[in-house]
Amino acid sequence: MSRNPNINTTPPRLMRAIRKAMAGTESVQERLDHFVEVITQAMKVKVASIYLRRPSRELELSATKGLKKSAVHKTLMARGEGLVGHVAQTARPLNLADAPAHPLFSYRPETGEEKYSSFLGVPILRGGRTLGVLVVQSEERRNFNEEEVEDLLTVAMVLAEIIVDDERVGGKKGALKGITLTPTKPETITGKAFADGLAEGIAHLHLPPVAPSNLLADNIAAEEIRLEEGVAKLRASVDAMVSGEAASLSRASKEIYETYRMFAYDRKWVKRLREAVHSGLTAEAAVERVRNEHRARLMKSPDPYMRARLHDLEDLANRLLRALSGEALGPKSIPQNAIIFARDLGPAELLDYDRDKLAGIVLEEGAHSSHTSIICRAIGVPLIGRAEGILDRIEVGDVVLIDGESGEVHMRPVESRVANFHLRMNIRGEVAKAYEAVKHKPAVTKDGRHIALQLNAGLIVDLPQLDAAGADGIGLFRTEFQFMVSDFMPRLKEQTDLYRQALEAAGHRPVTFRTLDLGGDKILPYMDPVPEENPAIGWRAIRIGLDRPALLRYQCRALIAAAAGRNLRVMFPMVTTVDEFIAARGLFDTEVKRASSLGHSLPHKIEVGVMLETPSLAWSVRAICDHADFVSVGCNDLMQFFFAADRDNIRVSDRYDPLHPAALSILRFIADGCQKADVPASICGEIAGRPIEAVTLVALGFESLSMPVTGIGPVKAALLALDVGKLKALITPLINVDSRLSTIRDHVREFCMEEGIPV
Ligand code: PEP
Ligand code: MG
């Protein structure tokens, strides 16, 4: 990007006038009146009006210069009504020479606008929301030029920040008749509880808006230079990814980085940024404005591919903001007991936050089995997802209670709610103490069955949980997490180091490493998702491993090196046929031979197992047992394929119960098949961590369960009170192909109540 030598260093006249208008200390209404006055003078138009969105989503005329004052706070436009409604709905500017001739023109006699021909309306955007519409009109028929459109967009952005900031300050300034754009009343929104726990804290926005004081440029040329430098830094970092060691790993990774670079060099994106700076914004505000525009448009797109593009562009915008601020890429600073609010949050972004200060997370999107949810469960941070529209209702600094049992988010709660919440937090604390008391006891049932309770893990942050929870080992180490949380493909040494640390933390306890399970919803930050119709049953996991053997072999090499002199347990994900397993095991064996021929020290003992998570492999259980040293049933995937219900799709993921007799039949079939072949079988899906499901799985014959850390205490407490023989006798007749039951949950729950089993 080269500097434009013709650029004027002084901000445009309109911007200078706006800056003056900003300096006043009047109420919000006076400020809006002042703004419209200034706009008409600087743009030489007859009319300037501000329409703001009410909570009911109607647009209300809130200030005007040129239309009849008596219409202010009276004229309301319904969603999508008239030209103003159209601008709000499309989140795009509308520039017309002859507005009354437009089919959407809606005549409002009370405003007296019929004599004005030309119309320019721009959305007032903030964080992807449309707060309102800013309109200028004049009598003569003419189209506004590009510069005027740009200027008005810039004023709209400044307006959005000022209104919200004034409201936040409150008092006289915050009183805008009839409308509040920032919420002040107590409110509750119910989403989905994706990670358990109760938290009280202070709202913190993951992507905070640029502060109003930092919106307008003092010197445009200086801002242009800052923008240039920021973009150059951003590009250099993306170039480094492309030419880095990781990119040479495979053709696929090279392609991934190249796509990323394409976005960083996108001329249109940079052109929009530059235009925004030329209109008088600081470099940061320009990034924010262009991001708001993209969000407002792409979020409306029903096409998932377009929405994925939004993620790429947001990521680039974030990187650019960080480059502009010169911020180091270390942990992000947040207040004590921060509750992070975001549209969505990747695992890497989550781990950027200081764990000691993070109290909870609330997302508008997210999914129960997404990796962010899995990590929150692992580190014990409550997470509420699918909290629709919550970013519209929350402001930085609001007091928030989040309930990871019910999925409720209470914003600005009243005192009695807070008191009640504290009571529940105390009770949970007492229960946690009770689990602590049995931490060092083995999980032996009343009739003497010893059940291994293991941990699902994948990151260094998980390792201290092994001792904290008193787990018997790591039953599922999700190796892809390391790949997902880093900006670059982890090198051999980094992979080896992590695996070695996991083995060291476990000591004498077993660790079962699962090779990369990428694809589906597990997308790498440096990998452009290959659009697929059905990603969960697409090119993922072992399928990628077998098609790109270099990547899988590289990982096996790291695992073999890390386990030198120790026991190594490895398993492959998403295997559907015995042949696939044999091929994957062949690649692993090649790496063992390679290490041996190079004279490297080898693991003391090696076991190679399989994840059983597809129905086809379940029906091949006897055959797979001839080749695999152990079987680990991945119930998350097995159940989604068995019930044909996408685990990440909120509309269908809760439609079935894993305690359906048909699902339990297939699990029993697997347990029996493994038992007959004398091959150890365990369960490693999320259901293993829920007491009712866990006691049922044990009654089916599974003696090893691997689960999120939060499950270990409750499951152990239940197992210590369980007589397996009795439960087996109860459920065996219920699990048969003739059953008309849709679940045996009530039967198991009743049994547990009678037996005094805490579930
Ligand atoms: C599973 O599918 O049950 C499993 C444990 O693996 P993941 O959740 O990582 O797909
Ligand atoms: Mg799985």
PDB file of N, CA, C and O in Angstrom, residues 550-606:
ATOM      1  N   ALA A 550       1.887 -38.084   5.395  1.00  0.00           N
ATOM      2  CA  ALA A 550       3.049 -37.399   5.989  1.00  0.00           C
ATOM      3  C   ALA A 550       2.672 -36.782   7.335  1.00  0.00           C
ATOM      4  O   ALA A 550       3.428 -36.842   8.305  1.00  0.00           O
ATOM      5  N   LEU A 551       1.460 -36.213   7.396  1.00  0.00           N
ATOM      6  CA  LEU A 551       1.015 -35.556   8.626  1.00  0.00           C
ATOM      7  C   LEU A 551       0.854 -36.572   9.754  1.00  0.00           C
ATOM      8  O   LEU A 551       1.305 -36.367  10.884  1.00  0.00           O
ATOM      9  N   LEU A 552       0.245 -37.708   9.437  1.00  0.00           N
ATOM     10  CA  LEU A 552       0.017 -38.740  10.450  1.00  0.00           C
ATOM     11  C   LEU A 552       1.345 -39.359  10.898  1.00  0.00           C
ATOM     12  O   LEU A 552       1.588 -39.565  12.088  1.00  0.00           O
ATOM     13  N   ARG A 553       2.220 -39.607   9.942  1.00  0.00           N
ATOM     14  CA  ARG A 553       3.511 -40.218  10.300  1.00  0.00           C
ATOM     15  C   ARG A 553       4.335 -39.277  11.171  1.00  0.00           C
ATOM     16  O   ARG A 553       4.998 -39.696  12.110  1.00  0.00           O
ATOM     17  N   TYR A 554       4.254 -38.018  10.851  1.00  0.00           N
ATOM     18  CA  TYR A 554       4.974 -36.990  11.621  1.00  0.00           C
ATOM     19  C   TYR A 554       4.496 -37.028  13.072  1.00  0.00           C
ATOM     20  O   TYR A 554       5.274 -36.980  14.018  1.00  0.00           O
ATOM     21  N   GLN A 555       3.196 -37.161  13.235  1.00  0.00           N
ATOM     22  CA  GLN A 555       2.653 -37.196  14.595  1.00  0.00           C
ATOM     23  C   GLN A 555       3.055 -38.490  15.310  1.00  0.00           C
ATOM     24  O   GLN A 555       3.406 -38.474  16.492  1.00  0.00           O
ATOM     25  N   CYS A 556       2.998 -39.616  14.591  1.00  0.00           N
ATOM     26  CA  CYS A 556       3.399 -40.888  15.205  1.00  0.00           C
ATOM     27  C   CYS A 556       4.855 -40.800  15.655  1.00  0.00           C
ATOM     28  O   CYS A 556       5.230 -41.302  16.723  1.00  0.00           O
ATOM     29  N   ARG A 557       5.666 -40.122  14.837  1.00  0.00           N
ATOM     30  CA  ARG A 557       7.093 -39.973  15.174  1.00  0.00           C
ATOM     31  C   ARG A 557       7.226 -39.241  16.510  1.00  0.00           C
ATOM     32  O   ARG A 557       8.001 -39.619  17.379  1.00  0.00           O
ATOM     33  N   ALA A 558       6.435 -38.180  16.674  1.00  0.00           N
ATOM     34  CA  ALA A 558       6.495 -37.403  17.920  1.00  0.00           C
ATOM     35  C   ALA A 558       6.049 -38.257  19.102  1.00  0.00           C
ATOM     36  O   ALA A 558       6.644 -38.215  20.185  1.00  0.00           O
ATOM     37  N   LEU A 559       4.998 -39.052  18.911  1.00  0.00           N
ATOM     38  CA  LEU A 559       4.475 -39.884  20.002  1.00  0.00           C
ATOM     39  C   LEU A 559       5.506 -40.933  20.414  1.00  0.00           C
ATOM     40  O   LEU A 559       5.738 -41.163  21.612  1.00  0.00           O
ATOM     41  N   ILE A 560       6.139 -41.559  19.419  1.00  0.00           N
ATOM     42  CA  ILE A 560       7.122 -42.615  19.716  1.00  0.00           C
ATOM     43  C   ILE A 560       8.310 -42.000  20.458  1.00  0.00           C
ATOM     44  O   ILE A 560       8.798 -42.551  21.452  1.00  0.00           O
ATOM     45  N   ALA A 561       8.743 -40.811  20.012  1.00  0.00           N
ATOM     46  CA  ALA A 561       9.886 -40.164  20.673  1.00  0.00           C
ATOM     47  C   ALA A 561       9.530 -39.766  22.103  1.00  0.00           C
ATOM     48  O   ALA A 561      10.310 -39.950  23.036  1.00  0.00           O
ATOM     49  N   ALA A 562       8.310 -39.247  22.288  1.00  0.00           N
ATOM     50  CA  ALA A 562       7.913 -38.767  23.623  1.00  0.00           C
ATOM     51  C   ALA A 562       7.826 -39.915  24.618  1.00  0.00           C
ATOM     52  O   ALA A 562       8.067 -39.727  25.813  1.00  0.00           O
ATOM     53  N   ALA A 563       7.474 -41.116  24.132  1.00  0.00           N
ATOM     54  CA  ALA A 563       7.231 -42.229  25.052  1.00  0.00           C
ATOM     55  C   ALA A 563       8.454 -43.137  25.206  1.00  0.00           C
ATOM     56  O   ALA A 563       8.323 -44.249  25.733  1.00  0.00           O
ATOM     57  N   ALA A 564       9.619 -42.664  24.770  1.00  0.00           N
ATOM     58  CA  ALA A 564      10.821 -43.499  24.887  1.00  0.00           C
ATOM     59  C   ALA A 564      10.962 -43.997  26.326  1.00  0.00           C
ATOM     60  O   ALA A 564      10.912 -43.189  27.261  1.00  0.00           O
ATOM     61  N   GLY A 565      11.090 -45.293  26.492  1.00  0.00           N
ATOM     62  CA  GLY A 565      11.264 -45.861  27.836  1.00  0.00           C
ATOM     63  C   GLY A 565       9.986 -45.934  28.652  1.00  0.00           C
ATOM     64  O   GLY A 565       9.998 -46.336  29.815  1.00  0.00           O
ATOM     65  N   ARG A 566       8.864 -45.537  28.068  1.00  0.00           N
ATOM     66  CA  ARG A 566       7.577 -45.577  28.787  1.00  0.00           C
ATOM     67  C   ARG A 566       6.576 -46.413  27.997  1.00  0.00           C
ATOM     68  O   ARG A 566       6.879 -46.881  26.908  1.00  0.00           O
ATOM     69  N   ASN A 567       5.359 -46.522  28.552  1.00  0.00           N
ATOM     70  CA  ASN A 567       4.296 -47.205  27.807  1.00  0.00           C
ATOM     71  C   ASN A 567       3.612 -46.205  26.886  1.00  0.00           C
ATOM     72  O   ASN A 567       3.334 -45.084  27.296  1.00  0.00           O
ATOM     73  N   LEU A 568       3.320 -46.635  25.660  1.00  0.00           N
ATOM     74  CA  LEU A 568       2.633 -45.744  24.713  1.00  0.00           C
ATOM     75  C   LEU A 568       1.324 -46.384  24.269  1.00  0.00           C
ATOM     76  O   LEU A 568       1.306 -47.537  23.818  1.00  0.00           O
ATOM     77  N   ARG A 569       0.244 -45.643  24.459  1.00  0.00           N
ATOM     78  CA  ARG A 569      -1.074 -46.081  23.961  1.00  0.00           C
ATOM     79  C   ARG A 569      -1.550 -45.051  22.939  1.00  0.00           C
ATOM     80  O   ARG A 569      -1.641 -43.869  23.250  1.00  0.00           O
ATOM     81  N   VAL A 570      -1.846 -45.541  21.740  1.00  0.00           N
ATOM     82  CA  VAL A 570      -2.285 -44.642  20.656  1.00  0.00           C
ATOM     83  C   VAL A 570      -3.561 -45.213  20.054  1.00  0.00           C
ATOM     84  O   VAL A 570      -3.710 -46.435  19.952  1.00  0.00           O
ATOM     85  N   MET A 571      -4.496 -44.323  19.675  1.00  0.00           N
ATOM     86  CA  MET A 571      -5.687 -44.818  18.959  1.00  0.00           C
ATOM     87  C   MET A 571      -6.048 -43.888  17.820  1.00  0.00           C
ATOM     88  O   MET A 571      -5.696 -42.711  17.830  1.00  0.00           O
ATOM     89  N   PHE A 572      -6.758 -44.445  16.829  1.00  0.00           N
ATOM     90  CA  PHE A 572      -7.136 -43.673  15.635  1.00  0.00           C
ATOM     91  C   PHE A 572      -8.627 -43.337  15.681  1.00  0.00           C
ATOM     92  O   PHE A 572      -9.443 -44.184  16.017  1.00  0.00           O
ATOM     93  N   PRO A 573      -8.984 -42.088  15.322  1.00  0.00           N
ATOM     94  CA  PRO A 573     -10.389 -41.674  15.367  1.00  0.00           C
ATOM     95  C   PRO A 573     -11.148 -41.944  14.065  1.00  0.00           C
ATOM     96  O   PRO A 573     -10.542 -42.024  12.996  1.00  0.00           O
ATOM     97  N   MET A 574     -12.466 -42.071  14.177  1.00  0.00           N
ATOM     98  CA  MET A 574     -13.383 -42.137  13.024  1.00  0.00           C
ATOM     99  C   MET A 574     -13.080 -43.283  12.055  1.00  0.00           C
ATOM    100  O   MET A 574     -13.263 -43.157  10.846  1.00  0.00           O
ATOM    101  N   VAL A 575     -12.605 -44.389  12.596  1.00  0.00           N
ATOM    102  CA  VAL A 575     -12.357 -45.549  11.736  1.00  0.00           C
ATOM    103  C   VAL A 575     -13.712 -46.159  11.381  1.00  0.00           C
ATOM    104  O   VAL A 575     -14.579 -46.305  12.252  1.00  0.00           O
ATOM    105  N   THR A 576     -13.897 -46.493  10.109  1.00  0.00           N
ATOM    106  CA  THR A 576     -15.194 -47.073   9.727  1.00  0.00           C
ATOM    107  C   THR A 576     -15.060 -48.519   9.264  1.00  0.00           C
ATOM    108  O   THR A 576     -16.029 -49.272   9.297  1.00  0.00           O
ATOM    109  N   THR A 577     -13.847 -48.886   8.810  1.00  0.00           N
ATOM    110  CA  THR A 577     -13.661 -50.285   8.372  1.00  0.00           C
ATOM    111  C   THR A 577     -12.372 -50.832   8.965  1.00  0.00           C
ATOM    112  O   THR A 577     -11.462 -50.062   9.325  1.00  0.00           O
ATOM    113  N   VAL A 578     -12.308 -52.143   9.029  1.00  0.00           N
ATOM    114  CA  VAL A 578     -11.116 -52.787   9.589  1.00  0.00           C
ATOM    115  C   VAL A 578      -9.896 -52.465   8.713  1.00  0.00           C
ATOM    116  O   VAL A 578      -8.790 -52.252   9.216  1.00  0.00           O
ATOM    117  N   ASP A 579     -10.114 -52.371   7.402  1.00  0.00           N
ATOM    118  CA  ASP A 579      -8.994 -52.065   6.492  1.00  0.00           C
ATOM    119  C   ASP A 579      -8.350 -50.717   6.813  1.00  0.00           C
ATOM    120  O   ASP A 579      -7.134 -50.571   6.740  1.00  0.00           O
ATOM    121  N   GLU A 580      -9.190 -49.747   7.147  1.00  0.00           N
ATOM    122  CA  GLU A 580      -8.638 -48.425   7.492  1.00  0.00           C
ATOM    123  C   GLU A 580      -7.727 -48.537   8.710  1.00  0.00           C
ATOM    124  O   GLU A 580      -6.663 -47.937   8.765  1.00  0.00           O
ATOM    125  N   PHE A 581      -8.176 -49.322   9.681  1.00  0.00           N
ATOM    126  CA  PHE A 581      -7.362 -49.474  10.884  1.00  0.00           C
ATOM    127  C   PHE A 581      -6.030 -50.134  10.538  1.00  0.00           C
ATOM    128  O   PHE A 581      -4.966 -49.689  10.984  1.00  0.00           O
ATOM    129  N   ILE A 582      -6.101 -51.175   9.703  1.00  0.00           N
ATOM    130  CA  ILE A 582      -4.868 -51.895   9.343  1.00  0.00           C
ATOM    131  C   ILE A 582      -3.903 -50.939   8.625  1.00  0.00           C
ATOM    132  O   ILE A 582      -2.698 -50.916   8.904  1.00  0.00           O
ATOM    133  N   ALA A 583      -4.447 -50.095   7.742  1.00  0.00           N
ATOM    134  CA  ALA A 583      -3.587 -49.146   7.012  1.00  0.00           C
ATOM    135  C   ALA A 583      -2.957 -48.145   7.981  1.00  0.00           C
ATOM    136  O   ALA A 583      -1.761 -47.838   7.892  1.00  0.00           O
ATOM    137  N   ALA A 584      -3.762 -47.630   8.932  1.00  0.00           N
ATOM    138  CA  ALA A 584      -3.232 -46.640   9.881  1.00  0.00           C
ATOM    139  C   ALA A 584      -2.177 -47.288  10.772  1.00  0.00           C
ATOM    140  O   ALA A 584      -1.117 -46.708  11.033  1.00  0.00           O
ATOM    141  N   ARG A 585      -2.459 -48.488  11.222  1.00  0.00           N
ATOM    142  CA  ARG A 585      -1.491 -49.180  12.084  1.00  0.00           C
ATOM    143  C   ARG A 585      -0.195 -49.425  11.314  1.00  0.00           C
ATOM    144  O   ARG A 585       0.902 -49.370  11.867  1.00  0.00           O
ATOM    145  N   GLY A 586      -0.340 -49.699  10.005  1.00  0.00           N
ATOM    146  CA  GLY A 586       0.841 -49.905   9.151  1.00  0.00           C
ATOM    147  C   GLY A 586       1.723 -48.664   9.150  1.00  0.00           C
ATOM    148  O   GLY A 586       2.949 -48.754   9.257  1.00  0.00           O
ATOM    149  N   LEU A 587       1.110 -47.474   9.050  1.00  0.00           N
ATOM    150  CA  LEU A 587       1.890 -46.229   9.052  1.00  0.00           C
ATOM    151  C   LEU A 587       2.601 -46.049  10.385  1.00  0.00           C
ATOM    152  O   LEU A 587       3.760 -45.643  10.450  1.00  0.00           O
ATOM    153  N   PHE A 588       1.875 -46.380  11.455  1.00  0.00           N
ATOM    154  CA  PHE A 588       2.475 -46.265  12.790  1.00  0.00           C
ATOM    155  C   PHE A 588       3.686 -47.211  12.890  1.00  0.00           C
ATOM    156  O   PHE A 588       4.771 -46.819  13.336  1.00  0.00           O
ATOM    157  N   ASP A 589       3.494 -48.466  12.429  1.00  0.00           N
ATOM    158  CA  ASP A 589       4.588 -49.448  12.520  1.00  0.00           C
ATOM    159  C   ASP A 589       5.808 -48.998  11.712  1.00  0.00           C
ATOM    160  O   ASP A 589       6.943 -49.236  12.103  1.00  0.00           O
ATOM    161  N   THR A 590       5.560 -48.348  10.566  1.00  0.00           N
ATOM    162  CA  THR A 590       6.675 -47.845   9.749  1.00  0.00           C
ATOM    163  C   THR A 590       7.520 -46.869  10.569  1.00  0.00           C
ATOM    164  O   THR A 590       8.751 -46.878  10.505  1.00  0.00           O
ATOM    165  N   GLU A 591       6.836 -46.034  11.348  1.00  0.00           N
ATOM    166  CA  GLU A 591       7.556 -45.054  12.171  1.00  0.00           C
ATOM    167  C   GLU A 591       8.321 -45.738  13.304  1.00  0.00           C
ATOM    168  O   GLU A 591       9.401 -45.293  13.685  1.00  0.00           O
ATOM    169  N   VAL A 592       7.752 -46.817  13.843  1.00  0.00           N
ATOM    170  CA  VAL A 592       8.473 -47.542  14.901  1.00  0.00           C
ATOM    171  C   VAL A 592       9.753 -48.122  14.296  1.00  0.00           C
ATOM    172  O   VAL A 592      10.846 -48.010  14.877  1.00  0.00           O
ATOM    173  N   LYS A 593       9.614 -48.701  13.091  1.00  0.00           N
ATOM    174  CA  LYS A 593      10.801 -49.295  12.428  1.00  0.00           C
ATOM    175  C   LYS A 593      11.843 -48.218  12.143  1.00  0.00           C
ATOM    176  O   LYS A 593      13.036 -48.420  12.337  1.00  0.00           O
ATOM    177  N   ARG A 594      11.358 -47.077  11.704  1.00  0.00           N
ATOM    178  CA  ARG A 594      12.282 -45.983  11.383  1.00  0.00           C
ATOM    179  C   ARG A 594      13.069 -45.574  12.630  1.00  0.00           C
ATOM    180  O   ARG A 594      14.302 -45.457  12.593  1.00  0.00           O
ATOM    181  N   ALA A 595      12.334 -45.398  13.737  1.00  0.00           N
ATOM    182  CA  ALA A 595      13.001 -44.979  14.977  1.00  0.00           C
ATOM    183  C   ALA A 595      14.020 -46.030  15.402  1.00  0.00           C
ATOM    184  O   ALA A 595      15.137 -45.702  15.842  1.00  0.00           O
ATOM    185  N   SER A 596      13.641 -47.289  15.234  1.00  0.00           N
ATOM    186  CA  SER A 596      14.521 -48.379  15.648  1.00  0.00           C
ATOM    187  C   SER A 596      15.779 -48.402  14.772  1.00  0.00           C
ATOM    188  O   SER A 596      16.897 -48.517  15.264  1.00  0.00           O
ATOM    189  N   SER A 597      15.584 -48.233  13.429  1.00  0.00           N
ATOM    190  CA  SER A 597      16.749 -48.296  12.537  1.00  0.00           C
ATOM    191  C   SER A 597      17.685 -47.110  12.755  1.00  0.00           C
ATOM    192  O   SER A 597      18.873 -47.197  12.475  1.00  0.00           O
ATOM    193  N   LEU A 598      17.137 -46.014  13.276  1.00  0.00           N
ATOM    194  CA  LEU A 598      18.002 -44.856  13.553  1.00  0.00           C
ATOM    195  C   LEU A 598      18.654 -44.965  14.933  1.00  0.00           C
ATOM    196  O   LEU A 598      19.362 -44.062  15.375  1.00  0.00           O
ATOM    197  N   GLY A 599      18.324 -46.039  15.615  1.00  0.00           N
ATOM    198  CA  GLY A 599      18.929 -46.264  16.927  1.00  0.00           C
ATOM    199  C   GLY A 599      18.298 -45.461  18.048  1.00  0.00           C
ATOM    200  O   GLY A 599      18.873 -45.305  19.115  1.00  0.00           O
ATOM    201  N   HIS A 600      17.067 -44.888  17.795  1.00  0.00           N
ATOM    202  CA  HIS A 600      16.398 -44.120  18.857  1.00  0.00           C
ATOM    203  C   HIS A 600      15.877 -45.064  19.929  1.00  0.00           C
ATOM    204  O   HIS A 600      15.537 -46.207  19.645  1.00  0.00           O
ATOM    205  N   SER A 601      15.797 -44.520  21.126  1.00  0.00           N
ATOM    206  CA  SER A 601      15.251 -45.374  22.176  1.00  0.00           C
ATOM    207  C   SER A 601      13.732 -45.454  22.004  1.00  0.00           C
ATOM    208  O   SER A 601      13.068 -44.449  21.707  1.00  0.00           O
ATOM    209  N   LEU A 602      13.190 -46.655  22.154  1.00  0.00           N
ATOM    210  CA  LEU A 602      11.768 -46.900  21.837  1.00  0.00           C
ATOM    211  C   LEU A 602      10.912 -46.953  23.102  1.00  0.00           C
ATOM    212  O   LEU A 602      11.445 -47.121  24.210  1.00  0.00           O
ATOM    213  N   PRO A 603       9.581 -46.854  22.948  1.00  0.00           N
ATOM    214  CA  PRO A 603       8.725 -47.054  24.119  1.00  0.00           C
ATOM    215  C   PRO A 603       8.927 -48.458  24.681  1.00  0.00           C
ATOM    216  O   PRO A 603       9.231 -49.413  23.947  1.00  0.00           O
ATOM    217  N   HIS A 604       8.699 -48.548  25.954  1.00  0.00           N
ATOM    218  CA  HIS A 604       8.849 -49.817  26.657  1.00  0.00           C
ATOM    219  C   HIS A 604       7.794 -50.806  26.155  1.00  0.00           C
ATOM    220  O   HIS A 604       8.056 -51.974  25.903  1.00  0.00           O
ATOM    221  N   LYS A 605       6.574 -50.315  26.019  1.00  0.00           N
ATOM    222  CA  LYS A 605       5.475 -51.156  25.547  1.00  0.00           C
ATOM    223  C   LYS A 605       4.582 -50.293  24.660  1.00  0.00           C
ATOM    224  O   LYS A 605       4.375 -49.112  24.953  1.00  0.00           O
ATOM    225  N   ILE A 606       4.073 -50.881  23.572  1.00  0.00           N
ATOM    226  CA  ILE A 606       3.195 -50.097  22.679  1.00  0.00           C
ATOM    227  C   ILE A 606       1.859 -50.807  22.533  1.00  0.00           C
ATOM    228  O   ILE A 606       1.810 -52.028  22.290  1.00  0.00           O
TER     229      ILE A 606
END
